[in-house]
Short mmCIF file of the C-alpha atoms (twelve columns), coordinates in Angstrom:
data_MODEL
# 
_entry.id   MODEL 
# 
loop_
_atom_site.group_PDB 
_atom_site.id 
_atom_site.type_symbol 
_atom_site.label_atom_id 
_atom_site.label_alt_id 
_atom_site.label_comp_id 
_atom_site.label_asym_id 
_atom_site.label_seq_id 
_atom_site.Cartn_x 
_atom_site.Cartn_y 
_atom_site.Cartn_z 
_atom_site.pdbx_PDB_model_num 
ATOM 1   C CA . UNK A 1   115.379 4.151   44.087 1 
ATOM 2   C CA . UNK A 2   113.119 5.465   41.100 1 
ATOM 3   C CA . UNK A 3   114.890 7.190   38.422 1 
ATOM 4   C CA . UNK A 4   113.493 10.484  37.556 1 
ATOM 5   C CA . UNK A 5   110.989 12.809  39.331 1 
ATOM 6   C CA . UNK A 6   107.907 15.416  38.594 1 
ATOM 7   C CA . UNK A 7   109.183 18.178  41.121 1 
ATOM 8   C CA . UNK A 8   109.234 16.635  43.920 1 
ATOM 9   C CA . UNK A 9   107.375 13.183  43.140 1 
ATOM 10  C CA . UNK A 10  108.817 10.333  42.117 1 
ATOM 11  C CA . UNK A 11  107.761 9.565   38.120 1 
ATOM 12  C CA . UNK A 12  107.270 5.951   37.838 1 
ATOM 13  C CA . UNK A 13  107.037 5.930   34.096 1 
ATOM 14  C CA . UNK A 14  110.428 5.850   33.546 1 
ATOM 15  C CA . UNK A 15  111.357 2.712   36.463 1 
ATOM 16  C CA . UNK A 16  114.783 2.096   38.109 1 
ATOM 17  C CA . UNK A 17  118.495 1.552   37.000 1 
ATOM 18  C CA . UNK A 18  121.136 -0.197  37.809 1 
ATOM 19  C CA . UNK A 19  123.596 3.324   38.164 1 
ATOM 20  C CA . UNK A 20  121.190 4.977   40.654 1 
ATOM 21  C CA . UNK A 21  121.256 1.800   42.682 1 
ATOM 22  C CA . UNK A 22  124.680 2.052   42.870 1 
ATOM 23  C CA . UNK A 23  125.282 5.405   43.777 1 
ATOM 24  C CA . UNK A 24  122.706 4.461   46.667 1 
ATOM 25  C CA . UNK A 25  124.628 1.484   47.930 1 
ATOM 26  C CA . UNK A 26  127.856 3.520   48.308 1 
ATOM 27  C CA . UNK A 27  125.581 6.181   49.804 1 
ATOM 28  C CA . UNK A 28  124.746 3.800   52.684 1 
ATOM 29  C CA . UNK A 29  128.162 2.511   53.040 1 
ATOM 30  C CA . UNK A 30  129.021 6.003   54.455 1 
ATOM 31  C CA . UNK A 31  125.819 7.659   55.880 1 
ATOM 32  C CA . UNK A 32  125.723 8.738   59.196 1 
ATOM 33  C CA . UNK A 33  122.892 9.322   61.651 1 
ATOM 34  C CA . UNK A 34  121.071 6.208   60.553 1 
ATOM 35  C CA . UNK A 35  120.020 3.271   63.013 1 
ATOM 36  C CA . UNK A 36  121.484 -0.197  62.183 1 
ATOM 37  C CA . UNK A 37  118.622 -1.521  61.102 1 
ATOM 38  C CA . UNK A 38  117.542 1.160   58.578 1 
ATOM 39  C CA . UNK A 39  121.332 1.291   57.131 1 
ATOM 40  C CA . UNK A 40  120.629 -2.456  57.253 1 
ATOM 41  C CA . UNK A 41  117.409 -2.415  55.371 1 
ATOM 42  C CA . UNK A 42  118.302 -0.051  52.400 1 
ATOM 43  C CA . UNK A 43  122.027 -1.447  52.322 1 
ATOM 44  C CA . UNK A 44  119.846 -4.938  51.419 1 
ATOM 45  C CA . UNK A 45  117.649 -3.052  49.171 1 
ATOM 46  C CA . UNK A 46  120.165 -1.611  46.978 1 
ATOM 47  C CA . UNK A 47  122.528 -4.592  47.092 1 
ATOM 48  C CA . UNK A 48  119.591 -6.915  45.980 1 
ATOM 49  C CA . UNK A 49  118.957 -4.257  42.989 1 
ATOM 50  C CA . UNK A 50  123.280 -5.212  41.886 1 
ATOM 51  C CA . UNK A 51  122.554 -8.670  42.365 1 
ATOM 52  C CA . UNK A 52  119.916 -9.021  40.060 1 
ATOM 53  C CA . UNK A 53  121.311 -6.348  37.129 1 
ATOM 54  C CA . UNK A 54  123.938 -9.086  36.723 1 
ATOM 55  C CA . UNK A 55  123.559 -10.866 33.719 1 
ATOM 56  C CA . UNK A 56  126.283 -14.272 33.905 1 
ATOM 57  C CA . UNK A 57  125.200 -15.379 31.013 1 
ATOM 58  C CA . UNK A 58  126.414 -12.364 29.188 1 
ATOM 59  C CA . UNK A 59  129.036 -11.458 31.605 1 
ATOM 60  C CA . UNK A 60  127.663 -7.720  31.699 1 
ATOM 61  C CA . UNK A 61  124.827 -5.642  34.099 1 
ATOM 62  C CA . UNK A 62  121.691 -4.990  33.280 1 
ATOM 63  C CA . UNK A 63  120.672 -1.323  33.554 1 
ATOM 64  C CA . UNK A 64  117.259 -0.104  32.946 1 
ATOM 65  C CA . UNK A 65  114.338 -1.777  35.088 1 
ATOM 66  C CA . UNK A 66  110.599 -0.910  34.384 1 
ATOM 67  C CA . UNK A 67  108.485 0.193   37.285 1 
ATOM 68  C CA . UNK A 68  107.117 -3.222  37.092 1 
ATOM 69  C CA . UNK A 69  111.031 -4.713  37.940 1 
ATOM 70  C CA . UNK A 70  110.826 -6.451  33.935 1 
ATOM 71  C CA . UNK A 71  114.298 -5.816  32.459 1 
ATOM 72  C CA . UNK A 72  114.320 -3.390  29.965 1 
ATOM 73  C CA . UNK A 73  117.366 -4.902  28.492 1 
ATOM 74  C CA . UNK A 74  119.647 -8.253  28.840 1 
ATOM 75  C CA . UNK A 75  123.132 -5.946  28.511 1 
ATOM 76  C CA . UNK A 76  123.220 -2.498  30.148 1 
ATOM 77  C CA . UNK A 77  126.568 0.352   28.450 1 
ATOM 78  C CA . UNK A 78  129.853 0.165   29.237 1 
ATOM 79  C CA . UNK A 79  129.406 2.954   32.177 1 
ATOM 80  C CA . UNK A 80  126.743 1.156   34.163 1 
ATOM 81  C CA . UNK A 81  128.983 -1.663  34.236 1 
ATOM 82  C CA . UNK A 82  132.124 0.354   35.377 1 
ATOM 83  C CA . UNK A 83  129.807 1.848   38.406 1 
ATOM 84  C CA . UNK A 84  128.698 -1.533  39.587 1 
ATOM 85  C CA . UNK A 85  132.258 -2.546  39.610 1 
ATOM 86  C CA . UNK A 86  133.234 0.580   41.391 1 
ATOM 87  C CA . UNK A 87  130.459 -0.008  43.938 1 
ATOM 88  C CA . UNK A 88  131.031 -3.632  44.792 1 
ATOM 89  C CA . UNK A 89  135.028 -2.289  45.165 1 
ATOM 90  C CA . UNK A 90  133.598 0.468   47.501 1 
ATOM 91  C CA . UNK A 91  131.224 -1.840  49.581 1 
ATOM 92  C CA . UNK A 92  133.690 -4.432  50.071 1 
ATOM 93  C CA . UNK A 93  136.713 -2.037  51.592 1 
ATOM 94  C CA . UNK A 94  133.893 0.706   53.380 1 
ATOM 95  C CA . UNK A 95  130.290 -1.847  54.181 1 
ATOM 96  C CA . UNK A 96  129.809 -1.554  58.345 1 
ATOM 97  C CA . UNK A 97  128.770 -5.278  57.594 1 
ATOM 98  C CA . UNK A 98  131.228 -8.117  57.027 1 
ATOM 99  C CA . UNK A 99  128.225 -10.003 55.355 1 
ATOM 100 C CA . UNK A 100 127.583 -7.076  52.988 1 
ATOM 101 C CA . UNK A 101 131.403 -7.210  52.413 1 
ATOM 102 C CA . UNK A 102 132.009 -10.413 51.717 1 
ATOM 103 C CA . UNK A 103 128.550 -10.660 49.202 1 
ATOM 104 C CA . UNK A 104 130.386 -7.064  47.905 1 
ATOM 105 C CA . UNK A 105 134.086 -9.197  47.068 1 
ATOM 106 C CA . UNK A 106 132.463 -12.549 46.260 1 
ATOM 107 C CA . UNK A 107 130.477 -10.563 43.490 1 
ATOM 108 C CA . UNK A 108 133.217 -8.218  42.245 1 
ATOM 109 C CA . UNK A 109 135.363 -11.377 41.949 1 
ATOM 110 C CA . UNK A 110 133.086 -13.119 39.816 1 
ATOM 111 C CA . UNK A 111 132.232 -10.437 37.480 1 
ATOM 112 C CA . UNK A 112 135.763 -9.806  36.958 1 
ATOM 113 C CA . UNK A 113 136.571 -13.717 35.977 1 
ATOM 114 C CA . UNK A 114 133.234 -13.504 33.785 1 
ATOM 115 C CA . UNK A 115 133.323 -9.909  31.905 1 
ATOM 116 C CA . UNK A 116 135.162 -8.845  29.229 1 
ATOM 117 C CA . UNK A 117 137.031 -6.165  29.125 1 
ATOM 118 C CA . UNK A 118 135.294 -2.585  28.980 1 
ATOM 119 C CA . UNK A 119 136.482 -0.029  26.215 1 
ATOM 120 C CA . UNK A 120 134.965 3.049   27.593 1 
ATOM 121 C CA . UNK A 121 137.195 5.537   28.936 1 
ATOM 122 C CA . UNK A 122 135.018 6.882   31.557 1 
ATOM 123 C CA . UNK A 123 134.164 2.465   32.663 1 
ATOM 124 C CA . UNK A 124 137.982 1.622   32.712 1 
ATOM 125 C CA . UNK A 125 138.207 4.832   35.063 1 
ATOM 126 C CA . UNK A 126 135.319 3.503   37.207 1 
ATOM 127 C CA . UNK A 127 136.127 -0.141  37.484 1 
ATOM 128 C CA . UNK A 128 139.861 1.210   38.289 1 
ATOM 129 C CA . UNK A 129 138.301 3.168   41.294 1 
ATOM 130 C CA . UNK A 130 136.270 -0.264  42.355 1 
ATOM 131 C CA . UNK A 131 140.031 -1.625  42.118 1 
ATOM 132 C CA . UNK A 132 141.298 0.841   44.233 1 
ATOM 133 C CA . UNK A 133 138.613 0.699   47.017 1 
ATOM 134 C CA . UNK A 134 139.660 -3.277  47.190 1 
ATOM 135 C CA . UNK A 135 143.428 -2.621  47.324 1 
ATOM 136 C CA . UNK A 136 143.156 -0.431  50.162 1 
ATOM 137 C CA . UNK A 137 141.622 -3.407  51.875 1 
ATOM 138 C CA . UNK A 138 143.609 -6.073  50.224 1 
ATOM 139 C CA . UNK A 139 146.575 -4.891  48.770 1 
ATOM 140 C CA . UNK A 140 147.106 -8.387  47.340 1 
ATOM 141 C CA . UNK A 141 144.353 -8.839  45.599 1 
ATOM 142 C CA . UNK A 142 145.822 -9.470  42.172 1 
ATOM 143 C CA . UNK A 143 142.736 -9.627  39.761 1 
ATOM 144 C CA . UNK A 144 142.098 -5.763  41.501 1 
ATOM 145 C CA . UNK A 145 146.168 -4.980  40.626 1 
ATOM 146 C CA . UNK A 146 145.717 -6.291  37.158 1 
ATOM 147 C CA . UNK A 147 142.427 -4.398  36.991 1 
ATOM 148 C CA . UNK A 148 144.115 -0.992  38.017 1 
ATOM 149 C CA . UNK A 149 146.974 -1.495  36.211 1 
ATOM 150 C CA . UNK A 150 145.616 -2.493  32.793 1 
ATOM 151 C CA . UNK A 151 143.214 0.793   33.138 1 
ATOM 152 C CA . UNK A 152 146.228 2.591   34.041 1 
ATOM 153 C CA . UNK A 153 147.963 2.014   30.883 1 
ATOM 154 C CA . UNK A 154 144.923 2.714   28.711 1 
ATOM 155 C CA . UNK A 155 144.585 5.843   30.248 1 
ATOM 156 C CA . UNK A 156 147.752 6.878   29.797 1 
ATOM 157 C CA . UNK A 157 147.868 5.880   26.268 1 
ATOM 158 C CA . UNK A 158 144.614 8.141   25.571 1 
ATOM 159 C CA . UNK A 159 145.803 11.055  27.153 1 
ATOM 160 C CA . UNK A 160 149.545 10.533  24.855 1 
ATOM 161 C CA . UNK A 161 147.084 10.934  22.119 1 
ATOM 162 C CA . UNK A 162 144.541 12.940  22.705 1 
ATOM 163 C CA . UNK A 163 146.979 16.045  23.946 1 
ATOM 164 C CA . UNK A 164 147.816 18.851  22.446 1 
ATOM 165 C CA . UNK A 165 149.643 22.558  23.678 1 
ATOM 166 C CA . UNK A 166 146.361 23.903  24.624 1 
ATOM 167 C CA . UNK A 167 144.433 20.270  25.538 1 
ATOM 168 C CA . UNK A 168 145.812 18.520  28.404 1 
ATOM 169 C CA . UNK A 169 142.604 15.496  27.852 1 
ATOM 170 C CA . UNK A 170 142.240 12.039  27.191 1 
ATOM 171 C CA . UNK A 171 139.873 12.690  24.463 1 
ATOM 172 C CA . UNK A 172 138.751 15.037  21.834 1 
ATOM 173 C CA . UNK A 173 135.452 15.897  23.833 1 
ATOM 174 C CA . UNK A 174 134.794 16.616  26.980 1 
ATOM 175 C CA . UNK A 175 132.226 14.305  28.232 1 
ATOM 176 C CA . UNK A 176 130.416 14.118  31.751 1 
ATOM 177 C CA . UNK A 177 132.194 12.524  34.775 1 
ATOM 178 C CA . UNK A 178 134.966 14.298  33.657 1 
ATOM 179 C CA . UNK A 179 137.428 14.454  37.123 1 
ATOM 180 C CA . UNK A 180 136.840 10.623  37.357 1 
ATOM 181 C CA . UNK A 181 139.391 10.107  34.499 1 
ATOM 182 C CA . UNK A 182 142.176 11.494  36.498 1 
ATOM 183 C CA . UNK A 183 141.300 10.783  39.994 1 
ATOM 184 C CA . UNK A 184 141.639 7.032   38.678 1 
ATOM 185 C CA . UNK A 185 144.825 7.670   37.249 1 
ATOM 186 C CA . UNK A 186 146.001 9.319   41.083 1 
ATOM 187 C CA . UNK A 187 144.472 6.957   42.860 1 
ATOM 188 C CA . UNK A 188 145.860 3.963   41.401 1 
ATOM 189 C CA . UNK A 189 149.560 5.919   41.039 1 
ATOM 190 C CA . UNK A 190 149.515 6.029   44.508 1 
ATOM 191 C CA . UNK A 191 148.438 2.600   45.450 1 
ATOM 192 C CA . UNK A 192 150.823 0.993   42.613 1 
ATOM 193 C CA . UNK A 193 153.865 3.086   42.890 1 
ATOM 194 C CA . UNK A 194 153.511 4.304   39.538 1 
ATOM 195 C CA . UNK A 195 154.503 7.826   40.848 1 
ATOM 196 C CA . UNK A 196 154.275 9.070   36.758 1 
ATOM 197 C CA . UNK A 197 150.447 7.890   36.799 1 
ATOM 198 C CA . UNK A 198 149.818 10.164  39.347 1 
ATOM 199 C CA . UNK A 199 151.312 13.078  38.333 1 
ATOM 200 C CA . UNK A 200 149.331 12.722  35.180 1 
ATOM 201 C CA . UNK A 201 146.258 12.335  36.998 1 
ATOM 202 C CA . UNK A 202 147.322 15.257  39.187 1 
ATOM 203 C CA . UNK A 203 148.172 17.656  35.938 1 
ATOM 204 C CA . UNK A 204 144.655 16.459  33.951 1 
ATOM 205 C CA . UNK A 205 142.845 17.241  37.341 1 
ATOM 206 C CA . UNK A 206 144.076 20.550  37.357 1 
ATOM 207 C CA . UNK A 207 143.447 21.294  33.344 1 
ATOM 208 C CA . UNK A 208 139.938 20.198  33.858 1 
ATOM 209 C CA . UNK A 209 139.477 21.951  37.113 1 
ATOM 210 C CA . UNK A 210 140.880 24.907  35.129 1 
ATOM 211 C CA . UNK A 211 138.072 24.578  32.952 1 
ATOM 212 C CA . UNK A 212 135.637 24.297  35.295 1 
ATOM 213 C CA . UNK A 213 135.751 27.751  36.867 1 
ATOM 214 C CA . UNK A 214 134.088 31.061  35.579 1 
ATOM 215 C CA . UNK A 215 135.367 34.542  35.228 1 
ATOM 216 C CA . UNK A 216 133.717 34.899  38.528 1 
ATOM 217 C CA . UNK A 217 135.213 32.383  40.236 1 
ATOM 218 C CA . UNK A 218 132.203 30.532  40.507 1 
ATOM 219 C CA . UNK A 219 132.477 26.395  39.462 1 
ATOM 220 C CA . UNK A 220 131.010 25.877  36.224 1 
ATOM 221 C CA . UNK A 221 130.657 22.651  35.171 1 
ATOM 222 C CA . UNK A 222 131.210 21.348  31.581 1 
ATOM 223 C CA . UNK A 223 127.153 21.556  30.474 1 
ATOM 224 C CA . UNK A 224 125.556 18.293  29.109 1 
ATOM 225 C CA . UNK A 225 125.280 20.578  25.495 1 
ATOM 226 C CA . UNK A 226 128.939 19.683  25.102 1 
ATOM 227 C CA . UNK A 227 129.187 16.104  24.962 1 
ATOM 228 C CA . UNK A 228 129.695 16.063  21.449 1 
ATOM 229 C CA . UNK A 229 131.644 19.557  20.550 1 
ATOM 230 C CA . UNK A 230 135.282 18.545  19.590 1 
ATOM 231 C CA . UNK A 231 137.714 20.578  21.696 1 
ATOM 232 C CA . UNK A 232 135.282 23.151  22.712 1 
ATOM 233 C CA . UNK A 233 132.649 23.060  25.902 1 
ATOM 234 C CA . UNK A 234 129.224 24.996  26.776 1 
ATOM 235 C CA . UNK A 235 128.347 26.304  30.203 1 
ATOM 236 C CA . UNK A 236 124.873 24.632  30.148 1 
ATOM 237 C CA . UNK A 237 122.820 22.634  31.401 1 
ATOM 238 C CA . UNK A 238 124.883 21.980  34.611 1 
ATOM 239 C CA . UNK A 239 124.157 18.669  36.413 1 
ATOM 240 C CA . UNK A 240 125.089 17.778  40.298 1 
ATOM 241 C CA . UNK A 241 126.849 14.776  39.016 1 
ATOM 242 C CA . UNK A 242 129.866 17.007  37.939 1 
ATOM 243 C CA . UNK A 243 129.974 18.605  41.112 1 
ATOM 244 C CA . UNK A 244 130.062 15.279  42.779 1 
ATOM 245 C CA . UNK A 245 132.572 14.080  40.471 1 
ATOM 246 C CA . UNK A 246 134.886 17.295  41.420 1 
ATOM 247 C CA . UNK A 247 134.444 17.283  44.999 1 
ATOM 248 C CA . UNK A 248 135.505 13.532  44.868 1 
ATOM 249 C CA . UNK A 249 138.099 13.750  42.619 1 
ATOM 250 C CA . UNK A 250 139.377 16.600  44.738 1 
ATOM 251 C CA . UNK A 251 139.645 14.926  47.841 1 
ATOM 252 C CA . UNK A 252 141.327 11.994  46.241 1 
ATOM 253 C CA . UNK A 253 144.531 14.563  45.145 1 
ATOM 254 C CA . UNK A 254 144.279 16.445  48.133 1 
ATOM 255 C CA . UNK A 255 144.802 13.287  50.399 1 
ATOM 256 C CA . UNK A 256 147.436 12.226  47.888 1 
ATOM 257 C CA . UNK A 257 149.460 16.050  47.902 1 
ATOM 258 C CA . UNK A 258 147.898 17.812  51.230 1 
ATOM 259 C CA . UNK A 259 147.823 20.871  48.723 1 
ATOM 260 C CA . UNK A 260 145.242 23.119  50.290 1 
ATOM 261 C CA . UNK A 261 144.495 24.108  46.556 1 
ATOM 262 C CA . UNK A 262 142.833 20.910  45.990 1 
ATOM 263 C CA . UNK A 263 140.286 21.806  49.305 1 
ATOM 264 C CA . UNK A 264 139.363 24.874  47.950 1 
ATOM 265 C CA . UNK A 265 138.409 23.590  44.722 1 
ATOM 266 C CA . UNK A 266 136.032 21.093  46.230 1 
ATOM 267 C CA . UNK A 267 134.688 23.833  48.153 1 
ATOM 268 C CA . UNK A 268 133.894 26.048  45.291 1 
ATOM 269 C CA . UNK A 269 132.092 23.076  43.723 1 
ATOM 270 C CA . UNK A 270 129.996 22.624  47.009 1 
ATOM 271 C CA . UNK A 271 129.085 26.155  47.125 1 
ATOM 272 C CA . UNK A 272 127.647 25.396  43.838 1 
ATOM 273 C CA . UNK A 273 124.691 23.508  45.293 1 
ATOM 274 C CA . UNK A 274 123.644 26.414  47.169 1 
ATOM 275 C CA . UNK A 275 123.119 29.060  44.481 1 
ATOM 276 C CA . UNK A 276 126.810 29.949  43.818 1 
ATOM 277 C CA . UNK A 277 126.730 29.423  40.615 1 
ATOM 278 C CA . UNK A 278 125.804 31.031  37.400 1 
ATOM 279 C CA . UNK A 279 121.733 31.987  37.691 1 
ATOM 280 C CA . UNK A 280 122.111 32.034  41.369 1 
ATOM 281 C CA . UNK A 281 119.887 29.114  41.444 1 
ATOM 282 C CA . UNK A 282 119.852 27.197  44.353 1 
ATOM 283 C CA . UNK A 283 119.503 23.446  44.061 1 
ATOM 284 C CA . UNK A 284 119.939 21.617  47.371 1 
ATOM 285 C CA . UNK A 285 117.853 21.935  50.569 1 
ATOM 286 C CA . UNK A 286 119.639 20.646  54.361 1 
ATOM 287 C CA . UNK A 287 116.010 20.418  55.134 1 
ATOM 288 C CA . UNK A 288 115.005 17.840  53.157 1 
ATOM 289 C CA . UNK A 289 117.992 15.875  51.609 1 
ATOM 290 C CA . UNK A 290 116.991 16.865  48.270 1 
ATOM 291 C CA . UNK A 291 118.680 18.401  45.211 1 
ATOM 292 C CA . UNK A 292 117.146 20.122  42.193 1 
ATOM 293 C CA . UNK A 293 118.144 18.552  38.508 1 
ATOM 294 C CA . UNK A 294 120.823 20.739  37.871 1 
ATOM 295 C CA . UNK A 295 121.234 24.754  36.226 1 
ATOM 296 C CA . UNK A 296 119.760 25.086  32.848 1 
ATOM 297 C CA . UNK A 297 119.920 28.562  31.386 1 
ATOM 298 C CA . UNK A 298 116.592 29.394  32.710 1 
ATOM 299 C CA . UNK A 299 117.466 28.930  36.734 1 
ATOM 300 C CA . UNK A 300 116.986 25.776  38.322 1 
ATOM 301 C CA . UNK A 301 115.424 22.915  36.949 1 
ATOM 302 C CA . UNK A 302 113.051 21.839  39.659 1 
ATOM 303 C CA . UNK A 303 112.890 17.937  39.264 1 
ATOM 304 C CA . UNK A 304 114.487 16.337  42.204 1 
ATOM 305 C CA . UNK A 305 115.684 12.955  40.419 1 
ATOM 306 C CA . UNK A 306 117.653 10.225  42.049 1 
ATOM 307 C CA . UNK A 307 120.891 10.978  40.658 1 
ATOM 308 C CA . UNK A 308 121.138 14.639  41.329 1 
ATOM 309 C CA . UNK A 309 119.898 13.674  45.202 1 
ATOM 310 C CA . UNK A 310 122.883 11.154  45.623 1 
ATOM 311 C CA . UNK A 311 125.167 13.816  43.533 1 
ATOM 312 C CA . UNK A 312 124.633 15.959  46.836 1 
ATOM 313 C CA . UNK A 313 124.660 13.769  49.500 1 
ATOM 314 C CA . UNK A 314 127.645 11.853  48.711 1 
ATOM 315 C CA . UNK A 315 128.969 15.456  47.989 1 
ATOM 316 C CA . UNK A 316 128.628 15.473  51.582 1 
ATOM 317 C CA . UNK A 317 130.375 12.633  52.731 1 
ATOM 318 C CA . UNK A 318 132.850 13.040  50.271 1 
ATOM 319 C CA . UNK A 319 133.554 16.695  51.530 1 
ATOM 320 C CA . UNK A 320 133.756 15.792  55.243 1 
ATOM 321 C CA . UNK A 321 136.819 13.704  54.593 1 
ATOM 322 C CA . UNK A 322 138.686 16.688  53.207 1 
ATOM 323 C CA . UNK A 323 137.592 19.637  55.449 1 
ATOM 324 C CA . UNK A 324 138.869 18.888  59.136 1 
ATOM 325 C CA . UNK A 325 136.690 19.929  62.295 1 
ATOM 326 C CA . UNK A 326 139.725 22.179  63.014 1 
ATOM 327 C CA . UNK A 327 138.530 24.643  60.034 1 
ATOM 328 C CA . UNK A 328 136.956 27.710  60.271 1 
ATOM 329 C CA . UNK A 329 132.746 27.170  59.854 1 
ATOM 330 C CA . UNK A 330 131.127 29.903  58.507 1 
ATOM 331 C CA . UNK A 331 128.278 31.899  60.502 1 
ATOM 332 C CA . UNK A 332 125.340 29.742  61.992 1 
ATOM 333 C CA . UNK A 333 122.994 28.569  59.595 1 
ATOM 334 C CA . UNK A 334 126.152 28.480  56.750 1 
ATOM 335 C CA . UNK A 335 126.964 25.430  54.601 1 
ATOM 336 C CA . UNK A 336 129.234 23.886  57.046 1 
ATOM 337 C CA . UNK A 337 127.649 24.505  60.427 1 
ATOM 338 C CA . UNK A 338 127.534 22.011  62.942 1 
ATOM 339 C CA . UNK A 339 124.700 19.688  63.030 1 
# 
């Protein structure tokens, strides 16, 4: 799963890393249509990838992997670390494979005995999710309570101080992965009966949701030009990821409330992909699979890199658990029409 891409062609220059990997093991834990033995084959693939990004020695992942698999590094950030935990959660409660499973839990219990404790906000979200995923599965599993409830108070505490009348945020920026914040905070509310948790996460979904819509009523996601602008936001460049992260995020309150609202939302962020958005650019193609780089304020930007094509297809998924078969499809040959 090469990182980046020239159009359409993968660009080996700039390798692998451990976050795309990730995104593509959760990917297969969910795909449909696939034989066993090609679910099999990638599922092994990507899994592999996890194994070898960790790093006991350090108790952290590696990240960043040159095209000729040398380690471009002996620690990868915070965040890649929080997504491997997240995926070994997700693989262990969702893998069709009780081997992939049980590699997923043996894993994600030895990291958590061996790392130390992540500091970055959007990481202590992601490693709650991972959490999550395991609870749901074991809802003893007490390093995955301690996990979810440690994270759960940090949160918390971040949001006490970084709010304000007309900033309902855990921080002073607004970052990327934004929805993950509070769909960690509803997630593990729900699983640990800390009802106020959730209606946190709930009310911080709904700020940055809030946030996230145009004039138009189109999404808009918070643009990567932001990520350092204190209490203010920019409209570009728009990446898949966000979308991803607010279709997800979505379904996680909507299965928690059954407030329609929340379905609608994730719509609006799907119609994104498919030029509903602010240049009318289109980005992802049925066809294909594929998904442009995101909306810069030129149009589309035409690269087709990993993350942007797992953005979209675990868009999908993630979608399909939210929307019954008992709603109305559009017309043939719309978003949602039947394979």
């Amino acid at each position: 799963m090469l990182q980046h891409s020239i159009g359409v062609v993968p660009d080996r220059r700039h390798g692998y890393c451990l976050d795309d990997n990730a995104r593509a093991l959760m990917l297969m834990n969910v795909a449909q249509g696939l034989s066993a033995a090609e679910r099999m084959k990638w599922t092994l693939a990507y899994a592999a990838f996890v194994q070898s990004a960790w790093n006991p020695d350090l108790g952290r992942f590696r990240n960043f992997m040159r095209f000729d698999r040398s380690w471009c590094e002996d620690e990868g950030s915070e965040d890649s670390n929080g997504r491997a935990i997240w995926t070994l959660g997700e693989t262990y409660a969702c893998a069709p494979d009780d081997g992939v499973a049980d590699w997923a839990l043996h894993l994600y219990d030895d990291v958590n005995k061996n790392m130390a404790p992540l500091g970055s906000p959007r990481a202590i979200a992601f490693a709650m999710l991972g959490a999550c995923a395991v609870l749901r599965r074991d809802p003893e599993h007490r390093a995955s309570r301690d996990a979810a409830t440690r994270g759960g108070d940090i949160l918390m505490r971040l949001l006490g101080e970084g709010r304000r009348p007309d900033w309902a945020w855990f921080e002073a920026v607004i970052g990327y992965d934004n929805p993950r914040l509070p769909q960690a905070l509803i997630e593990a509310g729900a699983l640990l009966g800390q009802e106020h948790w959730t209606d946190a996460g709930l009310e911080t979904l709904e700020w940055i949701c809030a946030q996230q819509v145009s004039a138009k009523r189109q999404f808009r996601p918070i643009g990567s030009e932001s990520f350092h602008k204190e209490h203010n936001y920019l409209p570009f460049d728009q990446q898949p990821l966000e979308a991803q992260a607010a279709i997800e995020a979505a379904g996680s309150a909507w299965l928690v409330t059954g407030n329609t609202f929340w379905r609608e939302h994730a719509m609006m962020a799907w119609r994104w992909f498919f030029g509903d958005n602010d240049r009318g650019a289109i980005l992802a193609d049925i066809a294909t699979g594929r998904c442009r780089d995101g909306v810069t304020p030129r149009g589309a930007n035409a690269n087709c890199g990993a993350e942007s094509i797992l953005a979209f297809q675990l868009s999908h998924y993630a979608l399909m658990e939210i929307v019954p078969l008992s709603t109305p499809l559009p017309r043939e040959g719309g978003m949602l029409e039947p394979a």
